[in-house]
Short mmCIF file of C-alpha atoms in Angstrom, two decimals:
data_model
loop_
_atom_site.label_atom_id
_atom_site.label_comp_id
_atom_site.label_asym_id
_atom_site.label_seq_id
_atom_site.Cartn_x
_atom_site.Cartn_y
_atom_site.Cartn_z
CA UNK A 1 19.52 -14.63 -1.92
CA UNK A 2 16.55 -14.28 -4.27
CA UNK A 3 14.84 -10.92 -4.48
CA UNK A 4 11.45 -12.36 -3.48
CA UNK A 5 12.90 -13.82 -0.27
CA UNK A 6 14.74 -10.59 0.43
CA UNK A 7 11.52 -8.60 0.05
CA UNK A 8 9.63 -10.98 2.34
CA UNK A 9 12.32 -10.62 4.99
CA UNK A 10 12.24 -6.85 4.53
CA UNK A 11 8.46 -6.88 5.04
CA UNK A 12 9.06 -8.77 8.28
CA UNK A 13 11.32 -5.88 9.37
CA UNK A 14 14.61 -7.72 8.88
CA UNK A 15 17.30 -5.02 9.09
CA UNK A 16 19.86 -7.02 7.12
CA UNK A 17 17.39 -7.45 4.25
CA UNK A 18 16.65 -3.72 4.38
CA UNK A 19 20.38 -2.91 4.23
CA UNK A 20 20.81 -5.20 1.22
CA UNK A 21 17.86 -3.59 -0.59
CA UNK A 22 19.20 -0.16 0.26
CA UNK A 23 22.57 -0.99 -1.33
CA UNK A 24 20.82 -2.47 -4.36
CA UNK A 25 18.57 0.52 -5.06
CA UNK A 26 19.90 3.65 -3.32
CA UNK A 27 22.01 4.95 -6.22
CA UNK A 28 19.14 4.64 -8.69
CA UNK A 29 16.60 6.18 -6.32
CA UNK A 30 18.92 9.07 -5.43
CA UNK A 31 19.55 9.64 -9.13
CA UNK A 32 15.84 9.84 -9.92
CA UNK A 33 15.26 12.25 -7.04
CA UNK A 34 18.18 14.41 -8.21
CA UNK A 35 16.74 14.57 -11.73
CA UNK A 36 13.59 16.07 -10.21
CA UNK A 37 15.17 18.35 -7.57
CA UNK A 38 18.42 19.27 -9.35
CA UNK A 39 20.06 19.58 -5.93
CA UNK A 40 22.46 16.68 -5.16
CA UNK A 41 22.75 17.44 -1.45
CA UNK A 42 19.00 17.71 -0.85
CA UNK A 43 18.43 14.69 -3.11
CA UNK A 44 20.69 12.59 -0.89
CA UNK A 45 18.74 13.65 2.21
CA UNK A 46 15.44 12.93 0.52
CA UNK A 47 16.73 9.55 -0.63
CA UNK A 48 17.28 8.59 3.00
CA UNK A 49 13.79 9.85 3.82
CA UNK A 50 12.37 7.66 1.04
CA UNK A 51 14.05 4.57 2.47
CA UNK A 52 12.67 5.42 5.90
CA UNK A 53 9.21 5.69 4.31
CA UNK A 54 9.49 2.33 2.60
CA UNK A 55 10.66 0.77 5.87
CA UNK A 56 7.59 2.19 7.61
CA UNK A 57 5.28 1.18 4.75
CA UNK A 58 6.85 -2.20 4.02
CA UNK A 59 3.59 -3.99 4.75
CA UNK A 60 1.87 -1.97 1.99
CA UNK A 61 3.94 -3.46 -0.83
CA UNK A 62 1.87 -5.93 -2.85
CA UNK A 63 3.71 -8.14 -5.37
CA UNK A 64 0.54 -8.50 -7.45
CA UNK A 65 0.46 -4.75 -8.13
CA UNK A 66 3.94 -4.42 -9.59
CA UNK A 67 7.65 -4.82 -9.12
CA UNK A 68 9.35 -3.80 -5.89
CA UNK A 69 11.63 -1.32 -7.65
CA UNK A 70 8.61 0.35 -9.27
CA UNK A 71 6.96 0.68 -5.87
CA UNK A 72 10.06 2.32 -4.38
CA UNK A 73 10.44 4.51 -7.46
CA UNK A 74 6.87 5.79 -7.17
CA UNK A 75 7.38 6.66 -3.51
CA UNK A 76 10.64 8.44 -4.37
CA UNK A 77 9.13 10.34 -7.29
CA UNK A 78 6.09 11.45 -5.28
CA UNK A 79 8.27 12.48 -2.34
CA UNK A 80 10.55 14.50 -4.63
CA UNK A 81 7.60 16.21 -6.31
CA UNK A 82 6.11 17.03 -2.91
CA UNK A 83 9.46 18.50 -1.86
CA UNK A 84 9.68 20.51 -5.07
CA UNK A 85 6.20 21.92 -4.56
CA UNK A 86 6.94 22.76 -0.96
CA UNK A 87 10.26 24.37 -1.88
CA UNK A 88 8.74 26.42 -4.68
CA UNK A 89 5.96 27.43 -2.34
CA UNK A 90 8.53 28.69 0.18
CA UNK A 91 10.39 30.58 -2.55
CA UNK A 92 7.14 31.95 -3.88
CA UNK A 93 6.53 33.86 -0.64
CA UNK A 94 10.04 35.33 -0.79
CA UNK A 95 9.55 36.52 -4.36
CA UNK A 96 5.96 37.67 -3.93
CA UNK A 97 5.07 40.39 -6.37
CA UNK A 98 2.13 42.71 -6.02
CA UNK A 99 0.67 41.28 -9.25
CA UNK A 100 0.39 37.83 -7.69
CA UNK A 101 -2.01 39.02 -5.01
CA UNK A 102 -4.90 36.87 -6.28
CA UNK A 103 -5.62 39.00 -9.30
CA UNK A 104 -6.95 41.95 -7.31
CA UNK A 105 -6.64 43.67 -10.63
CA UNK A 106 -6.39 41.56 -13.72
CA UNK A 107 -4.66 44.28 -15.66
CA UNK A 108 -1.20 44.97 -14.26
CA UNK A 109 -1.27 48.55 -15.64
CA UNK A 110 -4.25 49.36 -13.40
CA UNK A 111 -2.46 47.77 -10.47
CA UNK A 112 0.77 49.69 -11.02
CA UNK A 113 -1.16 52.92 -11.36
CA UNK A 114 -3.04 52.50 -8.09
CA UNK A 115 -0.66 50.97 -5.55
CA UNK A 116 2.88 49.96 -4.85
CA UNK A 117 4.18 47.44 -2.33
CA UNK A 118 4.14 49.96 0.52
CA UNK A 119 0.65 51.06 -0.53
CA UNK A 120 -0.49 47.46 -0.41
CA UNK A 121 0.57 47.17 3.22
CA UNK A 122 -1.32 50.36 4.11
CA UNK A 123 -4.34 49.13 2.15
CA UNK A 124 -4.39 45.95 4.22
CA UNK A 125 -4.39 47.98 7.44
CA UNK A 126 -7.92 49.20 6.62
CA UNK A 127 -9.28 45.64 6.62
CA UNK A 128 -10.88 43.60 9.40
CA UNK A 129 -8.45 41.67 11.59
CA UNK A 130 -9.66 38.35 10.14
CA UNK A 131 -8.86 39.57 6.62
CA UNK A 132 -5.45 40.87 7.61
CA UNK A 133 -4.58 37.56 9.24
CA UNK A 134 -5.86 35.56 6.27
CA UNK A 135 -4.02 37.66 3.66
CA UNK A 136 -0.86 37.65 5.77
CA UNK A 137 -0.84 33.86 6.16
CA UNK A 138 -1.77 33.08 2.55
CA UNK A 139 0.19 35.66 0.59
CA UNK A 140 3.00 36.93 2.77
CA UNK A 141 3.85 33.84 4.81
CA UNK A 142 3.19 31.32 2.05
CA UNK A 143 0.62 29.07 3.75
CA UNK A 144 -1.76 27.02 1.62
CA UNK A 145 -5.51 27.36 2.18
CA UNK A 146 -5.49 23.92 3.77
CA UNK A 147 -2.67 24.92 6.15
CA UNK A 148 -4.51 28.13 7.10
CA UNK A 149 -7.68 26.13 7.81
CA UNK A 150 -5.72 23.79 10.07
CA UNK A 151 -3.86 26.65 11.79
CA UNK A 152 -7.06 28.61 12.47
CA UNK A 153 -9.09 25.48 13.23
CA UNK A 154 -11.64 26.57 10.64
CA UNK A 155 -13.20 24.58 7.77
CA UNK A 156 -11.48 25.16 4.43
CA UNK A 157 -14.77 26.27 2.87
CA UNK A 158 -14.99 29.07 5.43
CA UNK A 159 -11.41 30.10 4.64
CA UNK A 160 -12.23 30.29 0.91
CA UNK A 161 -15.40 32.30 1.56
CA UNK A 162 -13.59 34.73 3.86
CA UNK A 163 -10.79 35.11 1.33
CA UNK A 164 -13.28 36.00 -1.43
CA UNK A 165 -14.96 38.60 0.78
CA UNK A 166 -11.56 40.01 1.83
CA UNK A 167 -10.48 40.36 -1.79
CA UNK A 168 -13.80 42.06 -2.62
CA UNK A 169 -13.19 44.48 0.23
CA UNK A 170 -9.68 45.22 -1.07
CA UNK A 171 -11.10 45.85 -4.55
CA UNK A 172 -13.68 48.28 -3.13
CA UNK A 173 -10.98 50.14 -1.20
CA UNK A 174 -8.87 50.45 -4.34
CA UNK A 175 -11.67 51.82 -6.52
#
């Protein structure tokens, strides 16, 4: 069966065509994902997720914009990069250092001289509840500003403004 016919059948949600395409490309796609993630087990899971995505987005493939393999590869690469960012973001909250707290002090010597991790927690207790919640979500729980905005049902601009004022308040309290 020619690749073009196979792709057309796949776009018409033919499961047999999908299975054939999966067997044709899965090893290559999983390999590319593993190069990015460097985790064979997670790469295999993500590879399956990629094929689910292409099944769901099959109508979006346009032969005039490039080869089918390139289209799948781009979806796989972007999915792997998204996973990597999300994973590093999760690890970032576990390995949070006092210095990473939004540059409260730009000079780490000043920071080390004024507070320690326990002191930081007590410093946060003197803030408004909104600030405590914002700092907790962003820096201790690892949320992005966008995720905080969605969680609090608040525009992202408001989140950024509040964060700036909270950091200013922390700086004043440290002086």
